[in-house]
Short mmCIF file of C-alpha atoms in Angstrom, two decimals:
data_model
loop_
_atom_site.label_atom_id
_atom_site.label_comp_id
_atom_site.label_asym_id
_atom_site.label_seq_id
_atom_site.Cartn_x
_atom_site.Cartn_y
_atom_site.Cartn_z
CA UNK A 1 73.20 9.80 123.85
CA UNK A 2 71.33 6.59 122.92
CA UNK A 3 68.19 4.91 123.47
CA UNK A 4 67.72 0.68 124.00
CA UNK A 5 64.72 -0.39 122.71
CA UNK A 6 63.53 -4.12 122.87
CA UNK A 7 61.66 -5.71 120.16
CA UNK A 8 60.56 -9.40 119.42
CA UNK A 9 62.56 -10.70 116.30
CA UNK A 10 60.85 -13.22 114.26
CA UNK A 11 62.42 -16.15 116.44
CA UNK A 12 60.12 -14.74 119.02
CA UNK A 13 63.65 -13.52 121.08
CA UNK A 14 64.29 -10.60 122.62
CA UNK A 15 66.69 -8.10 121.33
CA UNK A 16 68.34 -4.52 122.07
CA UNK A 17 69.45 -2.18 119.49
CA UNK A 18 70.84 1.52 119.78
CA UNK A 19 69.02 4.26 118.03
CA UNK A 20 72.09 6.43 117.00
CA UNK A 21 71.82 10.03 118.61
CA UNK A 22 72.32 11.09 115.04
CA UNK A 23 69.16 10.31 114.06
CA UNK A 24 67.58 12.14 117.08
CA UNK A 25 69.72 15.48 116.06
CA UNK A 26 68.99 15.38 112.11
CA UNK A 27 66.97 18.27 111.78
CA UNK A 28 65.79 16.64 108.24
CA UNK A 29 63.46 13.92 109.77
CA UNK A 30 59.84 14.74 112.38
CA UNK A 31 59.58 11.74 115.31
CA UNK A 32 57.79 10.14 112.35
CA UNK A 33 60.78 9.18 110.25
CA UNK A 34 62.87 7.95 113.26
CA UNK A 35 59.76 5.61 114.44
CA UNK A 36 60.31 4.55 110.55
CA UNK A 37 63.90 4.17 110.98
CA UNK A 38 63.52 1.83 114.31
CA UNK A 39 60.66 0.06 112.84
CA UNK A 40 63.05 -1.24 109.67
CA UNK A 41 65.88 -1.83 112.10
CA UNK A 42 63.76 -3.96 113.94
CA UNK A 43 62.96 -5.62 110.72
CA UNK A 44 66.57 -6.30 110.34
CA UNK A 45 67.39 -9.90 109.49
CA UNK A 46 70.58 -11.29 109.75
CA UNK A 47 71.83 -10.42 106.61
CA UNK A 48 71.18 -7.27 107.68
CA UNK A 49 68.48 -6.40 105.61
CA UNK A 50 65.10 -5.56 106.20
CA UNK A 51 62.15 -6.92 104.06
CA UNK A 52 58.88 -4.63 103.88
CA UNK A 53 55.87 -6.32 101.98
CA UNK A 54 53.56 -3.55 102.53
CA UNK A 55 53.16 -0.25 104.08
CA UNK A 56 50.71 -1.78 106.49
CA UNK A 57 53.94 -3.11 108.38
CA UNK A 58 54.98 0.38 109.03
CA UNK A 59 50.97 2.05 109.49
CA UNK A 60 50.47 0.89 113.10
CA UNK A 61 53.88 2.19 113.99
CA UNK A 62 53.60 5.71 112.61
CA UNK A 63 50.32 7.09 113.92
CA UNK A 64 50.67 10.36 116.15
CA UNK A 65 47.55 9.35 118.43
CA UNK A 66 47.41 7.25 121.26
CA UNK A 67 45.54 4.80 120.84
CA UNK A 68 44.48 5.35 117.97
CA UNK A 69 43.72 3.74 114.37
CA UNK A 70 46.66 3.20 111.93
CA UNK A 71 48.49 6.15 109.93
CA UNK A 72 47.42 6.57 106.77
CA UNK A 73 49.36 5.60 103.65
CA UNK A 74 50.62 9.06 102.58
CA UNK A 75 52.23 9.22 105.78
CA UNK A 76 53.76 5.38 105.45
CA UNK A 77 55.11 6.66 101.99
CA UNK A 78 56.26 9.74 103.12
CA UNK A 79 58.44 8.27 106.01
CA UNK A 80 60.10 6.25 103.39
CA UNK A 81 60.90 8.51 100.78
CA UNK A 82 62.64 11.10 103.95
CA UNK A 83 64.30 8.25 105.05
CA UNK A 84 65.73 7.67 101.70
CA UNK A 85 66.66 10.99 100.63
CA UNK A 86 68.33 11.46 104.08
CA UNK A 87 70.31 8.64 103.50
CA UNK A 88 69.06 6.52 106.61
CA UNK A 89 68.14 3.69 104.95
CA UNK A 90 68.68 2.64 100.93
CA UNK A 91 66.26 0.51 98.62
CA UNK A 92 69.11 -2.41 97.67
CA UNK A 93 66.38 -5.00 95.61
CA UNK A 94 63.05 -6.10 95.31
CA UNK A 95 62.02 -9.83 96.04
CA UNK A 96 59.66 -11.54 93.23
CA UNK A 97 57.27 -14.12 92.60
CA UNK A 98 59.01 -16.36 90.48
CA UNK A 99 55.73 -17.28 88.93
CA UNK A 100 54.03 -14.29 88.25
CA UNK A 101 57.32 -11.44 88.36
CA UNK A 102 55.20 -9.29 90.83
CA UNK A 103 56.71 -7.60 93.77
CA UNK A 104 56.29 -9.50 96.82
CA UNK A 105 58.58 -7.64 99.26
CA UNK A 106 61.49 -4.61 98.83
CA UNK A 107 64.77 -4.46 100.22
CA UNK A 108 66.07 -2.10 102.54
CA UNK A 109 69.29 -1.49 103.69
CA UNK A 110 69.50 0.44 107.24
CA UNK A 111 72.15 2.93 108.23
CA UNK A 112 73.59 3.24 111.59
CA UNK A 113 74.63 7.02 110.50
CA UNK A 114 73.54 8.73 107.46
CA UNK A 115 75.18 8.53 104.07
CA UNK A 116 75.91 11.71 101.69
CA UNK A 117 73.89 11.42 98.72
CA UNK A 118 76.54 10.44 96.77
CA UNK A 119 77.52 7.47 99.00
CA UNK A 120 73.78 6.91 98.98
CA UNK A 121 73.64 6.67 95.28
CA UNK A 122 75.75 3.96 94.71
CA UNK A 123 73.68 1.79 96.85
CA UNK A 124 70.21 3.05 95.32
CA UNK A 125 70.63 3.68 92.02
CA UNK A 126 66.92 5.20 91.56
CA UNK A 127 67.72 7.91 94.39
CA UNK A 128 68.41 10.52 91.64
CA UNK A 129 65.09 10.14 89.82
CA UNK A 130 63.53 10.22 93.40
CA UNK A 131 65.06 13.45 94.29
CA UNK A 132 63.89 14.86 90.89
CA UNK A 133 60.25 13.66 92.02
CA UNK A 134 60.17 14.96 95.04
CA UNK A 135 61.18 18.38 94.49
CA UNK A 136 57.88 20.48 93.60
CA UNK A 137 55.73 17.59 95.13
CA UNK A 138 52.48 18.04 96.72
CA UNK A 139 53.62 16.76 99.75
CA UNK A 140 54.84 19.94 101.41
CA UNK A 141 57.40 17.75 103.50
CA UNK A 142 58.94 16.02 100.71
CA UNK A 143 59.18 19.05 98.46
CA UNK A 144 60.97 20.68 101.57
CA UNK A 145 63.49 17.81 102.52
CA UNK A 146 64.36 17.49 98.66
CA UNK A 147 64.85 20.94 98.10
CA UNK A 148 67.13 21.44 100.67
CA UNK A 149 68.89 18.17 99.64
CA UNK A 150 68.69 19.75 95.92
CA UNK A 151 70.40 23.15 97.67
CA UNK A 152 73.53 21.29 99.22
CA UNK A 153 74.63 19.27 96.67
CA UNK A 154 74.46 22.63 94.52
CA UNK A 155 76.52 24.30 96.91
CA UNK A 156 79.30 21.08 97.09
CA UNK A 157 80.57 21.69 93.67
CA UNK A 158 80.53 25.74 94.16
CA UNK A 159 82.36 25.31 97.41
CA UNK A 160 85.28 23.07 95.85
CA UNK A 161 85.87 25.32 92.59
CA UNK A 162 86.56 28.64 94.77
CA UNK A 163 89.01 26.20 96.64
CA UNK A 164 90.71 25.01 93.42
CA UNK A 165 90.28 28.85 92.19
CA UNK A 166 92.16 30.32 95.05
CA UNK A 167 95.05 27.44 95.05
CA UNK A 168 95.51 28.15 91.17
CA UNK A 169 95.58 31.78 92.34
CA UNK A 170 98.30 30.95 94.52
CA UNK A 171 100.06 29.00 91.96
CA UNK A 172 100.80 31.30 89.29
CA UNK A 173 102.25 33.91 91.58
CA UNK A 174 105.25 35.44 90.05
CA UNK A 175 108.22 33.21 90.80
CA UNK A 176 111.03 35.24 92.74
CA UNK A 177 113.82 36.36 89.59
CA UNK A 178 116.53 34.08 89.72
CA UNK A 179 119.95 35.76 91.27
CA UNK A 180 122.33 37.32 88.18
CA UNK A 181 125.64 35.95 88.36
CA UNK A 182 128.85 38.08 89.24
CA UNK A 183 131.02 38.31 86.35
CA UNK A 184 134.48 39.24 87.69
CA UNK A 185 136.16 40.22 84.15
CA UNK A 186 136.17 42.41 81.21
CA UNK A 187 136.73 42.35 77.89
CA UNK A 188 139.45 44.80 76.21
CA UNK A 189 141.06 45.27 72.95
CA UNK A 190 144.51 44.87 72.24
CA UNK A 191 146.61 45.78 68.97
CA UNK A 192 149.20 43.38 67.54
CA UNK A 193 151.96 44.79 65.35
CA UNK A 194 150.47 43.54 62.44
CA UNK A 195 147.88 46.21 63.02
CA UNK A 196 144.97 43.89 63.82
CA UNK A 197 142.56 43.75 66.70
CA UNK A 198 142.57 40.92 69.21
CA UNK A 199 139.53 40.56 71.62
CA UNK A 200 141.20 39.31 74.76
CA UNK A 201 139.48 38.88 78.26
CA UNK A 202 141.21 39.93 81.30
CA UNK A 203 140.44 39.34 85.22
CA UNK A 204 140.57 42.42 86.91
CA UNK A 205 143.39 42.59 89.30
CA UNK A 206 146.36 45.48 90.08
CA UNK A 207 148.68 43.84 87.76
CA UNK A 208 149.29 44.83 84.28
CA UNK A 209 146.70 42.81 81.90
CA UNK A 210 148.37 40.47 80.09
CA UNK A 211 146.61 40.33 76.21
CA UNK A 212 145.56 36.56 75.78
CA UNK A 213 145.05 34.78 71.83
CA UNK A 214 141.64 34.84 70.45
CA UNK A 215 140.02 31.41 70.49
CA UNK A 216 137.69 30.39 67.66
CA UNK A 217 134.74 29.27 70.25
CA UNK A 218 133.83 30.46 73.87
CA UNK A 219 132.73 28.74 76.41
CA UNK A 220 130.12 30.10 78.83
CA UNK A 221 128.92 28.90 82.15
CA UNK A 222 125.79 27.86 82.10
CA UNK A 223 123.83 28.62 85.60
CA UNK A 224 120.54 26.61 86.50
CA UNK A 225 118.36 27.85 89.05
CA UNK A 226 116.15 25.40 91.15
CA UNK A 227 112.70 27.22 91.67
CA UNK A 228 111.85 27.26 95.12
CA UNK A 229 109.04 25.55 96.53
CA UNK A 230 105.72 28.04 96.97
CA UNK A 231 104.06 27.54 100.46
CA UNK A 232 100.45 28.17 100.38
#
């Protein structure tokens, strides 16, 4: 699913863009954040950036009567900060006055699909401390989106340690006993005429055992055993 829209760029030109059927299924954002979200791609330059001096630039867009005056600037903010914590778009800078240091315009990067917060994070390096902000805020839909955001990323790490739990489980299994080896002799005693005894290793067979000289130092086989691979 997707939806053209044509806007007016500042070169006075005509222009389509797709609104990602993404952003029309994320259960996250009201038809107030996605008139954001169109509004800053719209604002798109080609850098692919999209400058925003004021929160008028976004008021006549956002208001939910027709033909009626501007939304107010709660709202404005609000669509913003969802947008944000959603990962739709991310603040990347601010533009100065070189004179004075004050803020004449902030950056904003838009997203064709939503980022996970992490992803978001390295783009917006202030998202954390605006997560921590929102959560508990007055604004009942801010506090909502940011507590649910809050939720997931709390269940992410729980979710991977039962995984690494249950393969460590699986790991230390008791590996299978390794086979004993088949010894085909035994050992017997013989006595010389001198009266002394010999130890003397025979094979077992139907002949007569034949009594064989002591030797100083034996020599045993040593058997390795290659552990087999455990399928999980």
């Amino acid at each position: 699913m997707a939806n053209h829209h044509t806007h007016r760029n500042p070169l006075g030109q005509d222009a389509l863009f797709t609104t990602p059927a993404s952003l029309m299924l994320d259960a996250r954002l009201t038809p107030l954040e996605r008139n954001g979200w169109q509004v800053l791609r719209m604002l798109r330059s080609a850098e692919g950036i999209s400058p925003l001096a004021n929160l008028g630039q976004l008021r006549r867009y956002l208001t939910s009567i027709p033909l009626g005056q501007r939304a107010g600037y709660e709202t404005a903010w609000r669509v913003l900060v969802v947008l944000r914590l959603t990962g739709w778009i991310s603040l990347v800078g601010q533009h100065l006055d070189p004179l004075t240091g004050h803020v004449l315009s902030e950056l904003y990067q838009v997203h064709e699909s939503a980022l996970d917060f992490q992803q978001a994070c390295v783009l917006d390096a202030s998202l954390p401390a605006l997560l921590q902000g929102s959560v508990g805020h007055e604004n009942n839909q801010v506090d909502r989106v940011a507590v649910h955001i809050q939720a997931t990323l709390a269940q992410a790490p729980e979710a991977s340690s039962i995984a690494t739990q249950n393969q460590r489980h699986d790991d230390d299994g008791s590996p299978p006993a390794p086979p004993q080896p088949h010894l085909n002799h035994q050992a017997s005693q013989a006595t010389t005429s001198g009266g002394s005894t010999r130890d003397t290793t025979v094979l077992q067979q139907t002949e007569p055992a034949q009594p064989m000289p002591r030797r100083q130092n034996h020599t045993y086989k040593t058997y390795l055993y290659k552990k087999g691979e455990l399928h999980t």
